PDB file of C-alpha atoms in Angstrom:
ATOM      1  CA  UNK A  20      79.029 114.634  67.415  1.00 38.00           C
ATOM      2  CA  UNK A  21      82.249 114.445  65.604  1.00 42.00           C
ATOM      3  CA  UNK A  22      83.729 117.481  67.593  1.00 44.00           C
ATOM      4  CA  UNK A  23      82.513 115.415  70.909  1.00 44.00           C
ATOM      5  CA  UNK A  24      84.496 112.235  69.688  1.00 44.00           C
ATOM      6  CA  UNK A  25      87.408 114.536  68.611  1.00 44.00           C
ATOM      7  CA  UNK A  26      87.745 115.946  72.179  1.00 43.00           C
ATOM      8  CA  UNK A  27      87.273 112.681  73.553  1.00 41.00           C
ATOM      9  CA  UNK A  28      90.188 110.662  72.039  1.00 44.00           C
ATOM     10  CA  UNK A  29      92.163 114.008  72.500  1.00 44.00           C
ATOM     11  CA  UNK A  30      91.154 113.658  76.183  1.00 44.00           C
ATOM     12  CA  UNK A  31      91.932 110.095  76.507  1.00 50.00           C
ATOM     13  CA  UNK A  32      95.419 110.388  74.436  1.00 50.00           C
ATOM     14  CA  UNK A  33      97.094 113.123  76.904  1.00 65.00           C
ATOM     15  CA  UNK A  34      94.851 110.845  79.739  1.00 62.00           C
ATOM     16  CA  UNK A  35      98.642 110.107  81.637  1.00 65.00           C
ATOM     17  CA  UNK A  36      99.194 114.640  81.576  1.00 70.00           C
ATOM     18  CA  UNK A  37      96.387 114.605  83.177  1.00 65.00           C
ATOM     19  CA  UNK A  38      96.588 112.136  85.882  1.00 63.00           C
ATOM     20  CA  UNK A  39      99.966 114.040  86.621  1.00 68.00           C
ATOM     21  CA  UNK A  40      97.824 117.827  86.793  1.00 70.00           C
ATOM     22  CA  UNK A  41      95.232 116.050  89.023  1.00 67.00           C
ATOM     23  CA  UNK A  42      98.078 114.971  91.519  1.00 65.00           C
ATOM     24  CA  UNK A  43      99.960 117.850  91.562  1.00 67.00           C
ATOM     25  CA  UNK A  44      96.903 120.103  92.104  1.00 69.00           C
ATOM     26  CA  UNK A  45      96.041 117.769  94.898  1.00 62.00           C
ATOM     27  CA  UNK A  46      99.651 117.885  96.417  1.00 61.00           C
ATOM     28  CA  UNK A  47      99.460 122.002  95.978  1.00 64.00           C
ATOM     29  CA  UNK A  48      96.191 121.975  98.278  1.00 60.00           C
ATOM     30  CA  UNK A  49      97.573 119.894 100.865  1.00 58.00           C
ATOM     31  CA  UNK A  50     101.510 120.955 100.720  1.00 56.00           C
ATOM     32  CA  UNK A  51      99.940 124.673 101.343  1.00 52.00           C
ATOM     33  CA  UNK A  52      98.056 124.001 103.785  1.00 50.00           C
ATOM     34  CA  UNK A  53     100.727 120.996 105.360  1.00 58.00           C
ATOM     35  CA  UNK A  54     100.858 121.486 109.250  1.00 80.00           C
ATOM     36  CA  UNK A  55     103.981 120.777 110.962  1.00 87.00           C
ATOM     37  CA  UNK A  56     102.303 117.839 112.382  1.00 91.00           C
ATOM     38  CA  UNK A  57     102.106 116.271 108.943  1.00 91.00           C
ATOM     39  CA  UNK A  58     105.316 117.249 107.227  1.00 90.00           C
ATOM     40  CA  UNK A  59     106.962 115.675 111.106  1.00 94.00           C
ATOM     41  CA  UNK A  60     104.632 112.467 110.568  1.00 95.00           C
ATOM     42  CA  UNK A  61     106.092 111.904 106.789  1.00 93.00           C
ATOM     43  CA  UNK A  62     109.704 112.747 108.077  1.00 95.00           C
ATOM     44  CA  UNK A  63     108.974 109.541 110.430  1.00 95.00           C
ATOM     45  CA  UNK A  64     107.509 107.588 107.800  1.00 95.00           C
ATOM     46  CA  UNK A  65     110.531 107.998 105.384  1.00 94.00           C
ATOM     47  CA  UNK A  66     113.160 107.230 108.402  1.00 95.00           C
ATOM     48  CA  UNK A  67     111.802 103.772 108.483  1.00 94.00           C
ATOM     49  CA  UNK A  68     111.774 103.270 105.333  1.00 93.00           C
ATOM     50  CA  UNK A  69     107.614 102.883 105.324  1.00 94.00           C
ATOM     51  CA  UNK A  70     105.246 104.240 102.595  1.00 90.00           C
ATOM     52  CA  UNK A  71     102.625 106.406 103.178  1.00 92.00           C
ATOM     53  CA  UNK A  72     100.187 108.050 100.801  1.00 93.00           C
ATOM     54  CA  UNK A  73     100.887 111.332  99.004  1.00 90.00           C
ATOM     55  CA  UNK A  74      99.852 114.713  99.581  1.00 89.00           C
ATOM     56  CA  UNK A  75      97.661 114.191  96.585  1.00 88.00           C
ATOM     57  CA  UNK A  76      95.793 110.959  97.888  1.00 93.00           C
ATOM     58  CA  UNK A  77      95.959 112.767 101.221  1.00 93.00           C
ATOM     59  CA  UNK A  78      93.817 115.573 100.070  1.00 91.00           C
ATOM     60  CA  UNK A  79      91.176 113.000  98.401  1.00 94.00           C
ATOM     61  CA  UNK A  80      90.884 111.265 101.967  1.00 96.00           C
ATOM     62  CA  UNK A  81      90.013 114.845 103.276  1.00 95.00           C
ATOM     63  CA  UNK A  82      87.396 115.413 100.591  1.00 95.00           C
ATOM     64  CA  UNK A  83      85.711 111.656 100.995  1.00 97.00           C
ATOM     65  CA  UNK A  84      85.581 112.323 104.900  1.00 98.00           C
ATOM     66  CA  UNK A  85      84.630 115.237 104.408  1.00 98.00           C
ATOM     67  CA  UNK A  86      81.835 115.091 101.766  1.00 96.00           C
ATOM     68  CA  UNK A  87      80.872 111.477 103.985  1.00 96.00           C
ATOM     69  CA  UNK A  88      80.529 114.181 106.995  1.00 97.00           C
ATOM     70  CA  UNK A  89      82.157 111.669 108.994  1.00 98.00           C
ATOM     71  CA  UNK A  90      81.913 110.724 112.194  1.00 98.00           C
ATOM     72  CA  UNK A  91      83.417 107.416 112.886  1.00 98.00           C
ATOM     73  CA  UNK A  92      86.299 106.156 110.789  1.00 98.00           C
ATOM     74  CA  UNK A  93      87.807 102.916 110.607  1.00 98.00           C
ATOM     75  CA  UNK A  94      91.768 102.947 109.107  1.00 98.00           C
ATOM     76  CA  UNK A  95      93.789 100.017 108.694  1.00 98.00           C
ATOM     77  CA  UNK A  96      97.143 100.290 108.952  1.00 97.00           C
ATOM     78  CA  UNK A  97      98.322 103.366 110.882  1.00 97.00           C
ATOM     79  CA  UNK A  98     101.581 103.800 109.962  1.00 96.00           C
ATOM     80  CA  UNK A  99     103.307 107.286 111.260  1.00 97.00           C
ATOM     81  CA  UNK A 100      99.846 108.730 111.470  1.00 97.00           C
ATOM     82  CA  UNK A 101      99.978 110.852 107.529  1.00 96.00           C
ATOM     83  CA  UNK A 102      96.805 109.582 106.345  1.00 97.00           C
ATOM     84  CA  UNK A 103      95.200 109.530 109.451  1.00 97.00           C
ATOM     85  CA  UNK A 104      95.618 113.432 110.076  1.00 96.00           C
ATOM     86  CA  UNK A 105      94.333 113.597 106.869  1.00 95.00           C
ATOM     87  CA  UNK A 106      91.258 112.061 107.721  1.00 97.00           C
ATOM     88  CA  UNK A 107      91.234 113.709 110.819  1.00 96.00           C
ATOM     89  CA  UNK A 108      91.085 117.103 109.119  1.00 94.00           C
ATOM     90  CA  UNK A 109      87.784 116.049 106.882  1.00 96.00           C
ATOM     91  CA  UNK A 110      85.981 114.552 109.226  1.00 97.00           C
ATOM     92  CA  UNK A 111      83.384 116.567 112.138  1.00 97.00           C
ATOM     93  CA  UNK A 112      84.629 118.135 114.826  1.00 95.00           C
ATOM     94  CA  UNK A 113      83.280 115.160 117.032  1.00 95.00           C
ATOM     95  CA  UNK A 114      84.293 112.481 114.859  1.00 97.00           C
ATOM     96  CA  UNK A 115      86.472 109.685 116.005  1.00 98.00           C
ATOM     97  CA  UNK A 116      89.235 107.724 114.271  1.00 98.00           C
ATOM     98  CA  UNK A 117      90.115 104.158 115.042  1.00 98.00           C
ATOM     99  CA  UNK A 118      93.112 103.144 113.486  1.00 98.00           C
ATOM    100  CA  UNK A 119      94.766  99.671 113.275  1.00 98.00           C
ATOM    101  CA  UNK A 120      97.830  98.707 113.609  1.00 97.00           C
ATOM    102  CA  UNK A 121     100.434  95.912 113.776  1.00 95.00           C
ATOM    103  CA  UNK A 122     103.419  97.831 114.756  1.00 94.00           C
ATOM    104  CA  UNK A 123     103.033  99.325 118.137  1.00 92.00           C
ATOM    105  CA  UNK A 124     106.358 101.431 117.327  1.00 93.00           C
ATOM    106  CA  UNK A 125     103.794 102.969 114.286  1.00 95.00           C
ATOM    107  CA  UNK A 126     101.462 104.137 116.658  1.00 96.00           C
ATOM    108  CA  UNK A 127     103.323 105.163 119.046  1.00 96.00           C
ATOM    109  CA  UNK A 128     104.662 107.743 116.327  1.00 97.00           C
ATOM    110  CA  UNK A 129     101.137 108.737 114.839  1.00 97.00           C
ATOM    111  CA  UNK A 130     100.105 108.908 118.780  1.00 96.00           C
ATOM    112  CA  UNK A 131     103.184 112.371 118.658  1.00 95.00           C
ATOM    113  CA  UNK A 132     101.614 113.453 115.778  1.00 95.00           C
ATOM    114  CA  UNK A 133      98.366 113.754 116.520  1.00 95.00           C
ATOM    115  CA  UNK A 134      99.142 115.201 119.755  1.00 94.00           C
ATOM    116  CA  UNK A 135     100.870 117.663 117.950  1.00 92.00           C
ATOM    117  CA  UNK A 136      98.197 118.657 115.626  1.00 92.00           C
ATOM    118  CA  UNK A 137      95.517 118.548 118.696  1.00 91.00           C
ATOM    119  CA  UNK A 138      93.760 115.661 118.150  1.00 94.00           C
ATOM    120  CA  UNK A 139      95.246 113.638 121.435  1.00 92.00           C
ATOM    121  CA  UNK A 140      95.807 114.565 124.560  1.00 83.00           C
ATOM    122  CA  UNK A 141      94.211 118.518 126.063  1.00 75.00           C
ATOM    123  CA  UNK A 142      91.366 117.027 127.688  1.00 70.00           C
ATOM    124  CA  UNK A 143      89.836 115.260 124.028  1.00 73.00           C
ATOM    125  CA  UNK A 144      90.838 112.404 122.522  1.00 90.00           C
ATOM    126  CA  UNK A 145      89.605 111.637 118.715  1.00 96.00           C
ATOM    127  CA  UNK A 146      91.765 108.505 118.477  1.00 97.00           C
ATOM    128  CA  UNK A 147      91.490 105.334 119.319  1.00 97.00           C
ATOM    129  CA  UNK A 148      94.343 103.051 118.936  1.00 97.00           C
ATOM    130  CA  UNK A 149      94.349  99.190 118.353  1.00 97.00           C
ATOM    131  CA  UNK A 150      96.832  97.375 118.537  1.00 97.00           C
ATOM    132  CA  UNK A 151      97.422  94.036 116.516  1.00 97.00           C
ATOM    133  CA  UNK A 152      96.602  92.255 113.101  1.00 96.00           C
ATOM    134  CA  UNK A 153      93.597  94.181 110.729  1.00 97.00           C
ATOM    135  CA  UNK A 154      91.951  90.785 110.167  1.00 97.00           C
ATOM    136  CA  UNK A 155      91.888  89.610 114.438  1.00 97.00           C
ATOM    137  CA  UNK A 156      91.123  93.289 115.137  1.00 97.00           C
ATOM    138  CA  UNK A 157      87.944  94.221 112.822  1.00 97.00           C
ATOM    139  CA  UNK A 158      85.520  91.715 113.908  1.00 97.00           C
ATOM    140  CA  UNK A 159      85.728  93.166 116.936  1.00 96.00           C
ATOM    141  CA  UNK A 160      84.261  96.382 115.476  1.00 97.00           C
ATOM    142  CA  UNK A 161      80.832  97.336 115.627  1.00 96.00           C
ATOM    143  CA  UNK A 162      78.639  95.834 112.376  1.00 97.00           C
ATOM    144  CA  UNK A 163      77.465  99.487 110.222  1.00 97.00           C
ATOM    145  CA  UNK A 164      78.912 101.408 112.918  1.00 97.00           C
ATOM    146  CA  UNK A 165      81.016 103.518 110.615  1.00 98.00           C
ATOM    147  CA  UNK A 166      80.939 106.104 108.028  1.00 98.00           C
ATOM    148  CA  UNK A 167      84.301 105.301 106.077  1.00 98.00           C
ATOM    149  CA  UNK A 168      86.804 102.712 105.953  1.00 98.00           C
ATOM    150  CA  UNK A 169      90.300 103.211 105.256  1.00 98.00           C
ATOM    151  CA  UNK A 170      92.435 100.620 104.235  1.00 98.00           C
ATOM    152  CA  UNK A 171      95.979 100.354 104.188  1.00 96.00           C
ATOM    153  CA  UNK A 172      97.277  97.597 105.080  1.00 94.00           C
ATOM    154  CA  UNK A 173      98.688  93.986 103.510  1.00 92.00           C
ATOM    155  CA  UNK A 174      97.775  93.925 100.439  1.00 91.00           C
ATOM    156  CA  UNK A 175      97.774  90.261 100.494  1.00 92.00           C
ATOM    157  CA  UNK A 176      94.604  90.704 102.527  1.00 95.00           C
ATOM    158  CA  UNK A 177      92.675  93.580 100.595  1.00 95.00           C
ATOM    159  CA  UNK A 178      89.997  90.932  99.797  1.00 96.00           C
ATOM    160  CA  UNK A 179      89.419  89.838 103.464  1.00 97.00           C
ATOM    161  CA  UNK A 180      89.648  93.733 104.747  1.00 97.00           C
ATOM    162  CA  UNK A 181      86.649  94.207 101.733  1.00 98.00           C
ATOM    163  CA  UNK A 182      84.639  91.700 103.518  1.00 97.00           C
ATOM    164  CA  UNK A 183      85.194  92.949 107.197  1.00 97.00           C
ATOM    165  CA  UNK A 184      84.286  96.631 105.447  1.00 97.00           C
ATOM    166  CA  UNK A 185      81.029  95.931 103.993  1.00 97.00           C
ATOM    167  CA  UNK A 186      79.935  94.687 107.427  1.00 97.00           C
ATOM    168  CA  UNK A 187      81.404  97.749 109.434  1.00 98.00           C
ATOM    169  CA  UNK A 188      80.081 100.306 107.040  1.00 98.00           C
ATOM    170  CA  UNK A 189      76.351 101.998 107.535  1.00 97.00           C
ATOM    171  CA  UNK A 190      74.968 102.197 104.020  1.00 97.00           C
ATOM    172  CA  UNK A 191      76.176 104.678 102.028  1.00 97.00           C
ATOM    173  CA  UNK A 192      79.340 105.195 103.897  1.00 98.00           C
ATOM    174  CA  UNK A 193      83.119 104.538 101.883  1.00 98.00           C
ATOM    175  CA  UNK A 194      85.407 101.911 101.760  1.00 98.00           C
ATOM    176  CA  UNK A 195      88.919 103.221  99.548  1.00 98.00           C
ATOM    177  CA  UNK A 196      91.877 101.251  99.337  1.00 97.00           C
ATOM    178  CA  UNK A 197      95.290 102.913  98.482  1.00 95.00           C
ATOM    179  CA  UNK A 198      97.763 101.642  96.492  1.00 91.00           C
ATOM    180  CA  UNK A 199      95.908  99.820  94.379  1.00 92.00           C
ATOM    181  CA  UNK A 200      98.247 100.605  91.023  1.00 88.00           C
ATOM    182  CA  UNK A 201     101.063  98.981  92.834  1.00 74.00           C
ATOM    183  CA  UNK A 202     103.584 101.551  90.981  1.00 59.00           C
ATOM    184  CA  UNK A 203     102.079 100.332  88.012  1.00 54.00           C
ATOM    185  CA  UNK A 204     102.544  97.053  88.041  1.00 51.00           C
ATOM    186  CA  UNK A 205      98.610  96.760  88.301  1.00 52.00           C
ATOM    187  CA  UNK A 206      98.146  96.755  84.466  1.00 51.00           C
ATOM    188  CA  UNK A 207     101.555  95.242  83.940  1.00 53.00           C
ATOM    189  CA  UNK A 208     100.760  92.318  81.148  1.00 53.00           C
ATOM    190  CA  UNK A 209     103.843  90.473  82.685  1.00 52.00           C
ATOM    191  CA  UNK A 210     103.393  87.549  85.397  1.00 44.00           C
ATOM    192  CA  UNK A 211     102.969  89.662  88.335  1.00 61.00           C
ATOM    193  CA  UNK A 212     103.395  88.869  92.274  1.00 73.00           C
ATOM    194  CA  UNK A 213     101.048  87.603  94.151  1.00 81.00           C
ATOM    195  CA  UNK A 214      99.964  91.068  95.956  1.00 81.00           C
ATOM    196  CA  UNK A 215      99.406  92.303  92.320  1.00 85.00           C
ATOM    197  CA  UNK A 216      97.017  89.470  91.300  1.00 88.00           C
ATOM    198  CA  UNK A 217      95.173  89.680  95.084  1.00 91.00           C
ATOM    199  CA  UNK A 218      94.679  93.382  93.928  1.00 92.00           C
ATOM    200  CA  UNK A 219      93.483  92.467  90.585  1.00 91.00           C
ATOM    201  CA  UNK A 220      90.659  90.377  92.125  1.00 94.00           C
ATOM    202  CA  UNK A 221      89.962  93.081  94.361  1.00 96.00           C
ATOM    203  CA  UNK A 222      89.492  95.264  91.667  1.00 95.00           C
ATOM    204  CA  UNK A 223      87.304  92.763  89.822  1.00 95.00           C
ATOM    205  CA  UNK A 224      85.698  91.925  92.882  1.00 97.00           C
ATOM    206  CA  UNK A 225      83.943  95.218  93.740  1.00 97.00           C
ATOM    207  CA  UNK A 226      83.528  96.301  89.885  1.00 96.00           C
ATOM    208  CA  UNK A 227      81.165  93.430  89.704  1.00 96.00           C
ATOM    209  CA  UNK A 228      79.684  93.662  93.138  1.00 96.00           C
ATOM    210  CA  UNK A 229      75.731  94.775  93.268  1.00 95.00           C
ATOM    211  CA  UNK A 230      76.111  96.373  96.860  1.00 97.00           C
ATOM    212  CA  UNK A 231      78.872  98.725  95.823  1.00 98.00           C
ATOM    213  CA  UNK A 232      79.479 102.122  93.375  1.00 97.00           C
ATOM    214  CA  UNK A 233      83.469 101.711  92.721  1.00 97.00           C
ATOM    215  CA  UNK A 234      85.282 104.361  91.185  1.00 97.00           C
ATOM    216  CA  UNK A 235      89.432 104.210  90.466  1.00 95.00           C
ATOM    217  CA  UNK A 236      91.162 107.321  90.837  1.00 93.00           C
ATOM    218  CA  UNK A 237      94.595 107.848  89.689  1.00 88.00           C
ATOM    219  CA  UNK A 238      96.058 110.197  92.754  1.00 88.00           C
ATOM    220  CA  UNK A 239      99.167 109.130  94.426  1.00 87.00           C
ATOM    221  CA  UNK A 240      99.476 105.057  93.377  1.00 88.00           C
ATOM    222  CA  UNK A 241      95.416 104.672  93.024  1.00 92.00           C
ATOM    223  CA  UNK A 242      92.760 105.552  94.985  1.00 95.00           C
ATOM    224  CA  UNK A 243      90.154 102.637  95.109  1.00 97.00           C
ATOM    225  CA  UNK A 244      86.977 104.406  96.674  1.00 98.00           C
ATOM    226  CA  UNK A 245      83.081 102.294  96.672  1.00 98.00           C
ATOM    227  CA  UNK A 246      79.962 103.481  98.525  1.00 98.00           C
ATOM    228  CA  UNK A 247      78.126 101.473  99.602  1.00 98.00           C
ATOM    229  CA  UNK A 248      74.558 100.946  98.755  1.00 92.00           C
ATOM    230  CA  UNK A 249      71.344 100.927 100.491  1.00 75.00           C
ATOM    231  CA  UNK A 250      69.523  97.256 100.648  1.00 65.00           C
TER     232      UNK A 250
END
């Protein structure tokens, strides 16, 4: 017992060394396996000055949809298409992404990228693209009619895109939310902005929800992944 405790706190004190092994070991995977697709996708996220999640959390999203063996996925906020060729990699052969978007100058960019990496155009099409704002866009989606949600988006809304989830997943499919550590100004004890305390409550929110197992992993700037239970 006393060896187990010992190896705990030892664990727990180099806990920040090993956040930085898992996301390096996550960026290795992806970075040597990093089509040109993806590395041209980042290079278009960076010229406009957008974020988009790491190789690391980029990996993850390949596991979940992977391990989810999914077929229909539901991302908000496209971007230049870097997680979305992510998910695109995990998911089945037949699955189909439908990514949101309120920049059609976004899309337009993942829409090259995903032609590049096969995904559009060639006589198959795994991509559907929506135009417009996540919250006027999702209740147009089919109730349990997919097997992960991806969200991305304003994180002013994160609490509003949980609701829409829960209704579009099937049970037992994912919901994970990215940046939720908000460069660490999560568990920052000084007053934070208003995107920090919406995240906060989002993070209370689905600890203490009954329909949901949450777990918070630290790749990229947090990984907030739930399933979602069976009634």
């Amino acid at each position: 017992m006393r060896g187990g405790r010992g190896q705990e706190r030892a664990i727990t004190g180099n806990r920040q060394t090993s956040w930085a092994l898992a996301d390096a070991y996550g960026a290795e995977l992806v970075e040597s396996a990093e089509s040109e697709a993806l590395r041209w996708a980042r290079a278009r996220a960076q010229d406009i000055a957008l974020r988009s999640v790491s190789p690391a959390t980029g990996a993850t999203l390949r596991l979940l949809a992977a391990t989810a063996g999914a077929k229909a996925v539901a991302e908000i906020g496209t971007g230049t298409g870097v997680s979305g060729l992510h998910l695109l990699h995990g998911m089945r052969p037949d699955g189909v992404l439908t990514t949101v978007d309120i920049e059609p100058e976004r899309q337009q960019f993942a829409r090259e990228a995903f032609r590049a990496a096969g995904f559009v155009g060639n006589g198959g099409n795994r991509v559907r693209f929506i135009p417009g704002r996540a919250l006027d866009v999702l209740p147009r989606l089919a109730d349990g009619g997919y097997d992960l949600v991806f969200c991305d988006g304003d994180r002013a809304e994160c609490l509003d895109y949980l609701a829409e989830s829960l209704r579009l997943l099937r049970e037992g499919g994912l919901i994970c939310f990215a940046g939720v550590f908000t460069e660490g100004r999560a568990g920052d004890s000084a007053v934070p902005p208003a995107e920090v305390l919406r995240l906060r409550e989002l993070l209370r929110t689905v600890h203490e929800s009954t329909v949901l197992v949450p777990s918070l992993l630290p790749v990229g700037d947090g990984l907030l992944c739930a399933v979602k239970r069976g009634e």
